[in-house]
Amino acid sequence: MAPKPFWKGYLKLSLVTCPVAMTPATTDSEKVRFHTLNRETGNRVVSQYVDAESGKPVDDDDEVRGYQHGEDEFVLLEDDELAAVALESTRTIDIETFVPSDSVEWIWYDKPHYLTPDDPVGEEAFCVIRDAMEASKTVGISRLVMYRRERPVLLEPRDRGIVLWTLRYGDEVRDPEPYFGGIGDEQPDTTLKKMVATLIEERTEAWHPSMVRDPVQERLLEIIASKKKGRPRPAAKPRTEEPSGGNVVSIMDALRKSLSQEGKAKRR
């Protein structure tokens, strides 16, 4: 059963409008979560804001946001001042423009959400917009207030629905030049590239979600289950040794050894 949508509003393209519902495409509800407890009493510990100088608790009504512009100087902003700069795009996804679907690099993508029609009457308009983007190999760009911030969003046709991605702001993505600019542009040895290509071919499989399972979570659940039943916790698994950079190894020798190990593993 699909979870309840966390947002409902309208998808709009020019004069075409249809009601839609949106649900996060990812979830962390199955993750192991911990509370901080008082070891002596077993009671939960609560957190509160305190004045950094006096150490006294601060009432909710006295909390205010401040922008730091000096070592100990702040510009205070009230809630109504912050609300005044918010856009009205809280309930309408108005597609402002379209761009080629392959022109937006993965690094700009943030969080995915499933967008679906929320009314049988508006389903045709939804499907027309979806199929037109699919046929033209484009994605829609809009803006929407989400998670208490006004965000740029991208709409991508996917199967019978649309995936809405929140996008990162321009100042959130670092310029890669300072990081990659110092890497030499000399082409690696052809033989070495062929050997690595063989390694890649040996290890290539069809994608499956099990490839991104969380072994730490699985281990935590084992420990919790054992402690609930009063059993001793499972023995810690030996750690894999991290490669050290102390020994200089020939790339050719390392690749030959790797290919030999891959061949033996395949014959088993």
GROMACS .gro file of N, CA and C in nm, residues 122-264:
model
  429
  122GLY      N    1  -0.825   1.520  -1.383
  122GLY     CA    2  -0.701   1.585  -1.426
  122GLY      C    3  -0.595   1.490  -1.476
  123GLU      N    4  -0.625   1.359  -1.475
  123GLU     CA    5  -0.524   1.260  -1.514
  123GLU      C    6  -0.481   1.276  -1.659
  124GLU      N    7  -0.575   1.310  -1.748
  124GLU     CA    8  -0.540   1.325  -1.889
  124GLU      C    9  -0.439   1.437  -1.909
  125ALA      N   10  -0.460   1.551  -1.842
  125ALA     CA   11  -0.367   1.663  -1.855
  125ALA      C   12  -0.229   1.624  -1.803
  126PHE      N   13  -0.226   1.550  -1.691
  126PHE     CA   14  -0.100   1.502  -1.634
  126PHE      C   15  -0.027   1.414  -1.736
  127CYS      N   16  -0.099   1.319  -1.794
  127CYS     CA   17  -0.038   1.225  -1.889
  127CYS      C   18   0.010   1.294  -2.015
  128VAL      N   19  -0.062   1.395  -2.060
  128VAL     CA   20  -0.022   1.469  -2.180
  128VAL      C   21   0.111   1.540  -2.155
  129ILE      N   22   0.124   1.606  -2.040
  129ILE     CA   23   0.249   1.675  -2.006
  129ILE      C   24   0.363   1.575  -1.993
  130ARG      N   25   0.337   1.463  -1.926
  130ARG     CA   26   0.439   1.359  -1.909
  130ARG      C   27   0.486   1.304  -2.042
  131ASP      N   28   0.392   1.266  -2.128
  131ASP     CA   29   0.427   1.204  -2.256
  131ASP      C   30   0.495   1.302  -2.351
  132ALA      N   31   0.456   1.429  -2.344
  132ALA     CA   32   0.518   1.530  -2.430
  132ALA      C   33   0.664   1.549  -2.391
  133MET      N   34   0.694   1.548  -2.260
  133MET     CA   35   0.834   1.558  -2.217
  133MET      C   36   0.912   1.435  -2.262
  134GLU      N   37   0.850   1.318  -2.250
  134GLU     CA   38   0.916   1.194  -2.291
  134GLU      C   39   0.948   1.197  -2.440
  135ALA      N   40   0.851   1.239  -2.521
  135ALA     CA   41   0.870   1.241  -2.666
  135ALA      C   42   0.975   1.342  -2.709
  136SER      N   43   0.981   1.455  -2.639
  136SER     CA   44   1.076   1.560  -2.677
  136SER      C   45   1.210   1.547  -2.605
  137LYS      N   46   1.222   1.443  -2.521
  137LYS     CA   47   1.345   1.420  -2.444
  137LYS      C   48   1.386   1.545  -2.366
  138THR      N   49   1.288   1.603  -2.298
  138THR     CA   50   1.313   1.721  -2.217
  138THR      C   51   1.266   1.697  -2.073
  139VAL      N   52   1.312   1.782  -1.984
  139VAL     CA   53   1.263   1.782  -1.845
  139VAL      C   54   1.219   1.924  -1.812
  140GLY      N   55   1.122   1.935  -1.723
  140GLY     CA   56   1.069   2.065  -1.687
  140GLY      C   57   1.142   2.125  -1.568
  141ILE      N   58   1.156   2.257  -1.567
  141ILE     CA   59   1.220   2.329  -1.458
  141ILE      C   60   1.117   2.423  -1.395
  142SER      N   61   1.106   2.419  -1.263
  142SER     CA   62   1.011   2.504  -1.193
  142SER      C   63   1.070   2.540  -1.057
  143ARG      N   64   0.989   2.602  -0.971
  143ARG     CA   65   1.030   2.637  -0.835
  143ARG      C   66   0.913   2.606  -0.742
  144LEU      N   67   0.948   2.565  -0.620
  144LEU     CA   68   0.844   2.524  -0.526
  144LEU      C   69   0.896   2.537  -0.383
  145VAL      N   70   0.808   2.581  -0.292
  145VAL     CA   71   0.846   2.587  -0.152
  145VAL      C   72   0.835   2.447  -0.093
  146MET      N   73   0.949   2.390  -0.051
  146MET     CA   74   0.955   2.257   0.008
  146MET      C   75   1.055   2.258   0.122
  147TYR      N   76   1.024   2.180   0.227
  147TYR     CA   77   1.113   2.171   0.342
  147TYR      C   78   1.152   2.309   0.394
  148ARG      N   79   1.052   2.399   0.398
  148ARG     CA   80   1.066   2.534   0.452
  148ARG      C   81   1.157   2.624   0.370
  149ARG      N   82   1.187   2.583   0.249
  149ARG     CA   83   1.270   2.667   0.161
  149ARG      C   84   1.212   2.665   0.021
  150GLU      N   85   1.233   2.772  -0.050
  150GLU     CA   86   1.192   2.777  -0.190
  150GLU      C   87   1.302   2.712  -0.271
  151ARG      N   88   1.265   2.606  -0.345
  151ARG     CA   89   1.365   2.526  -0.414
  151ARG      C   90   1.342   2.523  -0.564
  152PRO      N   91   1.451   2.521  -0.643
  152PRO     CA   92   1.436   2.489  -0.785
  152PRO      C   93   1.408   2.340  -0.796
  153VAL      N   94   1.318   2.301  -0.886
  153VAL     CA   95   1.285   2.160  -0.901
  153VAL      C   96   1.288   2.121  -1.049
  154LEU      N   97   1.311   1.993  -1.072
  154LEU     CA   98   1.316   1.938  -1.208
  154LEU      C   99   1.213   1.827  -1.217
  155LEU      N  100   1.135   1.825  -1.325
  155LEU     CA  101   1.032   1.723  -1.346
  155LEU      C  102   1.075   1.631  -1.459
  156GLU      N  103   1.084   1.501  -1.427
  156GLU     CA  104   1.135   1.402  -1.521
  156GLU      C  105   1.031   1.292  -1.542
  157PRO      N  106   0.987   1.267  -1.665
  157PRO     CA  107   0.891   1.158  -1.688
  157PRO      C  108   0.953   1.024  -1.653
  158ARG      N  109   0.878   0.942  -1.582
  158ARG     CA  110   0.931   0.811  -1.542
  158ARG      C  111   0.816   0.711  -1.538
  159ASP      N  112   0.821   0.610  -1.627
  159ASP     CA  113   0.714   0.511  -1.636
  159ASP      C  114   0.579   0.583  -1.657
  160ARG      N  115   0.480   0.557  -1.571
  160ARG     CA  116   0.350   0.621  -1.587
  160ARG      C  117   0.336   0.748  -1.503
  161GLY      N  118   0.443   0.784  -1.434
  161GLY     CA  119   0.438   0.903  -1.349
  161GLY      C  120   0.547   1.003  -1.383
  162ILE      N  121   0.573   1.092  -1.290
  162ILE     CA  122   0.676   1.193  -1.304
  162ILE      C  123   0.758   1.193  -1.176
  163VAL      N  124   0.890   1.200  -1.190
  163VAL     CA  125   0.977   1.215  -1.073
  163VAL      C  126   1.014   1.363  -1.062
  164LEU      N  127   0.983   1.420  -0.947
  164LEU     CA  128   1.021   1.559  -0.921
  164LEU      C  129   1.146   1.559  -0.834
  165TRP      N  130   1.253   1.617  -0.886
  165TRP     CA  131   1.379   1.628  -0.813
  165TRP      C  132   1.395   1.769  -0.759
  166THR      N  133   1.425   1.783  -0.630
  166THR     CA  134   1.473   1.913  -0.585
  166THR      C  135   1.617   1.925  -0.636
  167LEU      N  136   1.654   2.046  -0.676
  167LEU     CA  137   1.787   2.070  -0.730
  167LEU      C  138   1.871   2.151  -0.631
  168ARG      N  139   1.999   2.131  -0.637
  168ARG     CA  140   2.089   2.211  -0.553
  168ARG      C  141   2.099   2.353  -0.609
  169TYR      N  142   2.118   2.448  -0.520
  169TYR     CA  143   2.137   2.587  -0.563
  169TYR      C  144   2.274   2.602  -0.630
  170GLY      N  145   2.285   2.708  -0.712
  170GLY     CA  146   2.410   2.731  -0.783
  170GLY      C  147   2.531   2.744  -0.694
  171ASP      N  148   2.514   2.803  -0.574
  171ASP     CA  149   2.629   2.821  -0.486
  171ASP      C  150   2.658   2.698  -0.401
  172GLU      N  151   2.582   2.591  -0.420
  172GLU     CA  152   2.606   2.468  -0.344
  172GLU      C  153   2.698   2.371  -0.417
  173VAL      N  154   2.714   2.390  -0.546
  173VAL     CA  155   2.798   2.298  -0.625
  173VAL      C  156   2.934   2.363  -0.648
  174ARG      N  157   3.038   2.299  -0.601
  174ARG     CA  158   3.172   2.354  -0.614
  174ARG      C  159   3.226   2.338  -0.755
  175ASP      N  160   3.305   2.433  -0.797
  175ASP     CA  161   3.373   2.427  -0.926
  175ASP      C  162   3.476   2.314  -0.921
  176PRO      N  163   3.470   2.217  -1.014
  176PRO     CA  164   3.563   2.103  -1.008
  176PRO      C  165   3.706   2.138  -1.047
  177GLU      N  166   3.728   2.251  -1.112
  177GLU     CA  167   3.861   2.284  -1.164
  177GLU      C  168   3.970   2.282  -1.057
  178PRO      N  169   3.949   2.344  -0.940
  178PRO     CA  170   4.057   2.339  -0.839
  178PRO      C  171   4.092   2.198  -0.794
  179TYR      N  172   3.999   2.102  -0.811
  179TYR     CA  173   4.022   1.966  -0.766
  179TYR      C  174   4.079   1.877  -0.878
  180PHE      N  175   4.022   1.890  -0.997
  180PHE     CA  176   4.062   1.804  -1.108
  180PHE      C  177   4.167   1.869  -1.198
  181GLY      N  178   4.183   2.001  -1.186
  181GLY     CA  179   4.272   2.073  -1.278
  181GLY      C  180   4.416   2.029  -1.271
  182GLY      N  181   4.460   1.980  -1.154
  182GLY     CA  182   4.599   1.941  -1.140
  182GLY      C  183   4.630   1.800  -1.187
  183ILE      N  184   4.527   1.726  -1.229
  183ILE     CA  185   4.549   1.589  -1.277
  183ILE      C  186   4.600   1.595  -1.420
  184GLY      N  187   4.709   1.527  -1.446
  184GLY     CA  188   4.769   1.530  -1.578
  184GLY      C  189   4.678   1.477  -1.687
  185ASP      N  190   4.698   1.526  -1.811
  185ASP     CA  191   4.612   1.483  -1.922
  185ASP      C  192   4.681   1.379  -2.011
  186GLU      N  193   4.795   1.324  -1.963
  186GLU     CA  194   4.862   1.220  -2.041
  186GLU      C  195   4.777   1.094  -2.044
  187GLN      N  196   4.773   1.028  -2.159
  187GLN     CA  197   4.693   0.906  -2.173
  187GLN      C  198   4.767   0.788  -2.110
  188PRO      N  199   4.697   0.707  -2.027
  188PRO     CA  200   4.761   0.589  -1.966
  188PRO      C  201   4.803   0.488  -2.073
  189ASP      N  202   4.892   0.400  -2.035
  189ASP     CA  203   4.942   0.297  -2.124
  189ASP      C  204   4.827   0.212  -2.178
  190THR      N  205   4.826   0.186  -2.308
  190THR     CA  206   4.717   0.111  -2.373
  190THR      C  207   4.702  -0.029  -2.315
  191THR      N  208   4.813  -0.095  -2.287
  191THR     CA  209   4.807  -0.231  -2.232
  191THR      C  210   4.739  -0.230  -2.095
  192LEU      N  211   4.775  -0.131  -2.013
  192LEU     CA  212   4.716  -0.121  -1.881
  192LEU      C  213   4.564  -0.098  -1.891
  193LYS      N  214   4.524  -0.012  -1.985
  193LYS     CA  215   4.380   0.015  -2.002
  193LYS      C  216   4.306  -0.111  -2.044
  194LYS      N  217   4.367  -0.192  -2.131
  194LYS     CA  218   4.303  -0.316  -2.174
  194LYS      C  219   4.288  -0.415  -2.058
  195MET      N  220   4.389  -0.418  -1.971
  195MET     CA  221   4.383  -0.509  -1.856
  195MET      C  222   4.274  -0.465  -1.758
  196VAL      N  223   4.264  -0.334  -1.735
  196VAL     CA  224   4.158  -0.284  -1.648
  196VAL      C  225   4.021  -0.310  -1.710
  197ALA      N  226   4.012  -0.294  -1.844
  197ALA     CA  227   3.886  -0.321  -1.914
  197ALA      C  228   3.844  -0.467  -1.894
  198THR      N  229   3.942  -0.558  -1.894
  198THR     CA  230   3.912  -0.699  -1.870
  198THR      C  231   3.861  -0.720  -1.729
  199LEU      N  232   3.924  -0.651  -1.632
  199LEU     CA  233   3.878  -0.659  -1.493
  199LEU      C  234   3.734  -0.610  -1.481
  200ILE      N  235   3.706  -0.499  -1.548
  200ILE     CA  236   3.571  -0.443  -1.545
  200ILE      C  237   3.471  -0.541  -1.604
  201GLU      N  238   3.509  -0.603  -1.716
  201GLU     CA  239   3.419  -0.700  -1.781
  201GLU      C  240   3.392  -0.819  -1.690
  202GLU      N  241   3.498  -0.866  -1.620
  202GLU     CA  242   3.484  -0.979  -1.529
  202GLU      C  243   3.387  -0.948  -1.415
  203ARG      N  244   3.383  -0.821  -1.372
  203ARG     CA  245   3.303  -0.784  -1.255
  203ARG      C  246   3.170  -0.718  -1.291
  204THR      N  247   3.138  -0.710  -1.418
  204THR     CA  248   3.014  -0.646  -1.459
  204THR      C  249   2.894  -0.739  -1.439
  205GLU      N  250   2.792  -0.690  -1.370
  205GLU     CA  251   2.669  -0.765  -1.345
  205GLU      C  252   2.550  -0.675  -1.370
  206ALA      N  253   2.432  -0.734  -1.376
  206ALA     CA  254   2.310  -0.655  -1.387
  206ALA      C  255   2.285  -0.585  -1.254
  207TRP      N  256   2.239  -0.461  -1.261
  207TRP     CA  257   2.212  -0.384  -1.139
  207TRP      C  258   2.101  -0.448  -1.057
  208HIS      N  259   2.120  -0.448  -0.925
  208HIS     CA  260   2.016  -0.497  -0.834
  208HIS      C  261   2.026  -0.417  -0.705
  209PRO      N  262   1.911  -0.381  -0.644
  209PRO     CA  263   1.915  -0.302  -0.520
  209PRO      C  264   1.996  -0.364  -0.407
  210SER      N  265   2.016  -0.498  -0.410
  210SER     CA  266   2.094  -0.562  -0.304
  210SER      C  267   2.239  -0.515  -0.305
  211MET      N  268   2.282  -0.455  -0.416
  211MET     CA  269   2.420  -0.405  -0.424
  211MET      C  270   2.443  -0.286  -0.331
  212VAL      N  271   2.334  -0.222  -0.287
  212VAL     CA  272   2.349  -0.107  -0.199
  212VAL      C  273   2.283  -0.134  -0.063
  213ARG      N  274   2.287  -0.259  -0.021
  213ARG     CA  275   2.236  -0.293   0.112
  213ARG      C  276   2.325  -0.230   0.218
  214ASP      N  277   2.273  -0.224   0.340
  214ASP     CA  278   2.345  -0.160   0.450
  214ASP      C  279   2.393  -0.266   0.549
  215PRO      N  280   2.518  -0.315   0.537
  215PRO     CA  281   2.565  -0.421   0.627
  215PRO      C  282   2.577  -0.375   0.772
  216VAL      N  283   2.603  -0.246   0.794
  216VAL     CA  284   2.611  -0.194   0.931
  216VAL      C  285   2.475  -0.204   0.999
  217GLN      N  286   2.369  -0.167   0.924
  217GLN     CA  287   2.233  -0.177   0.978
  217GLN      C  288   2.199  -0.322   1.011
  218GLU      N  289   2.234  -0.413   0.920
  218GLU     CA  290   2.206  -0.555   0.943
  218GLU      C  291   2.276  -0.604   1.069
  219ARG      N  292   2.399  -0.560   1.088
  219ARG     CA  293   2.476  -0.600   1.206
  219ARG      C  294   2.414  -0.543   1.334
  220LEU      N  295   2.370  -0.418   1.327
  220LEU     CA  296   2.306  -0.356   1.443
  220LEU      C  297   2.178  -0.431   1.482
  221LEU      N  298   2.099  -0.471   1.382
  221LEU     CA  299   1.976  -0.545   1.410
  221LEU      C  300   2.006  -0.680   1.474
  222GLU      N  301   2.117  -0.744   1.434
  222GLU     CA  302   2.158  -0.870   1.496
  222GLU      C  303   2.189  -0.848   1.644
  223ILE      N  304   2.264  -0.741   1.673
  223ILE     CA  305   2.302  -0.712   1.811
  223ILE      C  306   2.178  -0.681   1.895
  224ILE      N  307   2.086  -0.599   1.841
  224ILE     CA  308   1.964  -0.562   1.914
  224ILE      C  309   1.879  -0.685   1.941
  225ALA      N  310   1.864  -0.772   1.840
  225ALA     CA  311   1.784  -0.894   1.858
  225ALA      C  312   1.844  -0.983   1.965
  226SER      N  313   1.978  -0.996   1.967
  226SER     CA  314   2.044  -1.079   2.067
  226SER      C  315   2.025  -1.023   2.207
  227LYS      N  316   2.037  -0.889   2.221
  227LYS     CA  317   2.025  -0.828   2.353
  227LYS      C  318   1.880  -0.835   2.404
  228LYS      N  319   1.783  -0.826   2.314
  228LYS     CA  320   1.642  -0.838   2.354
  228LYS      C  321   1.613  -0.976   2.411
  229LYS      N  322   1.681  -1.078   2.358
  229LYS     CA  323   1.660  -1.215   2.404
  229LYS      C  324   1.755  -1.255   2.516
  230GLY      N  325   1.838  -1.157   2.560
  230GLY     CA  326   1.930  -1.185   2.670
  230GLY      C  327   2.049  -1.268   2.631
  231ARG      N  328   2.074  -1.280   2.502
  231ARG     CA  329   2.189  -1.358   2.457
  231ARG      C  330   2.313  -1.269   2.450
  232PRO      N  331   2.432  -1.329   2.456
  232PRO     CA  332   2.553  -1.247   2.437
  232PRO      C  333   2.556  -1.192   2.296
  233ARG      N  334   2.608  -1.072   2.282
  233ARG     CA  335   2.608  -1.012   2.149
  233ARG      C  336   2.700  -1.089   2.055
  234PRO      N  337   2.667  -1.091   1.927
  234PRO     CA  338   2.749  -1.165   1.830
  234PRO      C  339   2.892  -1.114   1.829
  235ALA      N  340   2.984  -1.205   1.802
  235ALA     CA  341   3.125  -1.167   1.798
  235ALA      C  342   3.149  -1.067   1.686
  236ALA      N  343   3.238  -0.975   1.713
  236ALA     CA  344   3.270  -0.873   1.612
  236ALA      C  345   3.338  -0.938   1.493
  237LYS      N  346   3.300  -0.896   1.376
  237LYS     CA  347   3.361  -0.950   1.255
  237LYS      C  348   3.497  -0.885   1.234
  238PRO      N  349   3.595  -0.963   1.188
  238PRO     CA  350   3.729  -0.906   1.167
  238PRO      C  351   3.726  -0.797   1.061
  239ARG      N  352   3.800  -0.692   1.087
  239ARG     CA  353   3.806  -0.581   0.992
  239ARG      C  354   3.898  -0.615   0.875
  240THR      N  355   3.858  -0.569   0.758
  240THR     CA  356   3.943  -0.587   0.641
  240THR      C  357   4.059  -0.488   0.648
  241GLU      N  358   4.178  -0.536   0.621
  241GLU     CA  359   4.294  -0.449   0.629
  241GLU      C  360   4.285  -0.341   0.520
  242GLU      N  361   4.313  -0.218   0.562
  242GLU     CA  362   4.315  -0.107   0.466
  242GLU      C  363   4.447  -0.110   0.391
  243PRO      N  364   4.445  -0.081   0.261
  243PRO     CA  365   4.571  -0.078   0.187
  243PRO      C  366   4.659   0.035   0.236
  244SER      N  367   4.786   0.006   0.253
  244SER     CA  368   4.880   0.110   0.294
  244SER      C  369   4.953   0.163   0.173
  245GLY      N  370   4.988   0.289   0.178
  245GLY     CA  371   5.057   0.349   0.063
  245GLY      C  372   5.206   0.342   0.076
  246GLY      N  373   5.256   0.259   0.172
  246GLY     CA  374   5.400   0.257   0.196
  246GLY      C  375   5.478   0.186   0.088
  247ASN      N  376   5.424   0.077   0.033
  247ASN     CA  377   5.498  -0.001  -0.066
  247ASN      C  378   5.459   0.039  -0.208
  248VAL      N  379   5.559   0.068  -0.289
  248VAL     CA  380   5.534   0.101  -0.429
  248VAL      C  381   5.523  -0.029  -0.507
  249VAL      N  382   5.407  -0.052  -0.568
  249VAL     CA  383   5.383  -0.176  -0.642
  249VAL      C  384   5.367  -0.143  -0.790
  250SER      N  385   5.424  -0.225  -0.875
  250SER     CA  386   5.409  -0.207  -1.020
  250SER      C  387   5.262  -0.224  -1.057
  251ILE      N  388   5.209  -0.128  -1.132
  251ILE     CA  389   5.068  -0.138  -1.174
  251ILE      C  390   5.048  -0.262  -1.259
  252MET      N  391   5.145  -0.289  -1.348
  252MET     CA  392   5.135  -0.406  -1.434
  252MET      C  393   5.129  -0.534  -1.352
  253ASP      N  394   5.217  -0.546  -1.250
  253ASP     CA  395   5.218  -0.665  -1.165
  253ASP      C  396   5.087  -0.678  -1.088
  254ALA      N  397   5.038  -0.565  -1.036
  254ALA     CA  398   4.913  -0.567  -0.960
  254ALA      C  399   4.796  -0.610  -1.046
  255LEU      N  400   4.791  -0.562  -1.170
  255LEU     CA  401   4.682  -0.599  -1.260
  255LEU      C  402   4.691  -0.747  -1.299
  256ARG      N  403   4.812  -0.795  -1.326
  256ARG     CA  404   4.829  -0.937  -1.360
  256ARG      C  405   4.781  -1.025  -1.245
  257LYS      N  406   4.819  -0.986  -1.124
  257LYS     CA  407   4.777  -1.063  -1.006
  257LYS      C  408   4.626  -1.057  -0.990
  258SER      N  409   4.566  -0.940  -1.012
  258SER     CA  410   4.421  -0.924  -1.000
  258SER      C  411   4.349  -1.012  -1.101
  259LEU      N  412   4.395  -1.011  -1.227
  259LEU     CA  413   4.332  -1.091  -1.331
  259LEU      C  414   4.345  -1.240  -1.300
  260SER      N  415   4.459  -1.278  -1.243
  260SER     CA  416   4.479  -1.418  -1.207
  260SER      C  417   4.381  -1.460  -1.097
  261GLN      N  418   4.361  -1.372  -0.997
  261GLN     CA  419   4.268  -1.402  -0.889
  261GLN      C  420   4.124  -1.408  -0.940
  262GLU      N  421   4.089  -1.317  -1.032
  262GLU     CA  422   3.955  -1.317  -1.091
  262GLU      C  423   3.929  -1.447  -1.165
  263GLY      N  424   4.031  -1.495  -1.239
  263GLY     CA  425   4.015  -1.620  -1.315
  263GLY      C  426   3.995  -1.739  -1.224
  264LYS      N  427   4.073  -1.744  -1.112
  264LYS     CA  428   4.058  -1.854  -1.017
  264LYS      C  429   3.920  -1.851  -0.952
   0.00000   0.00000   0.00000
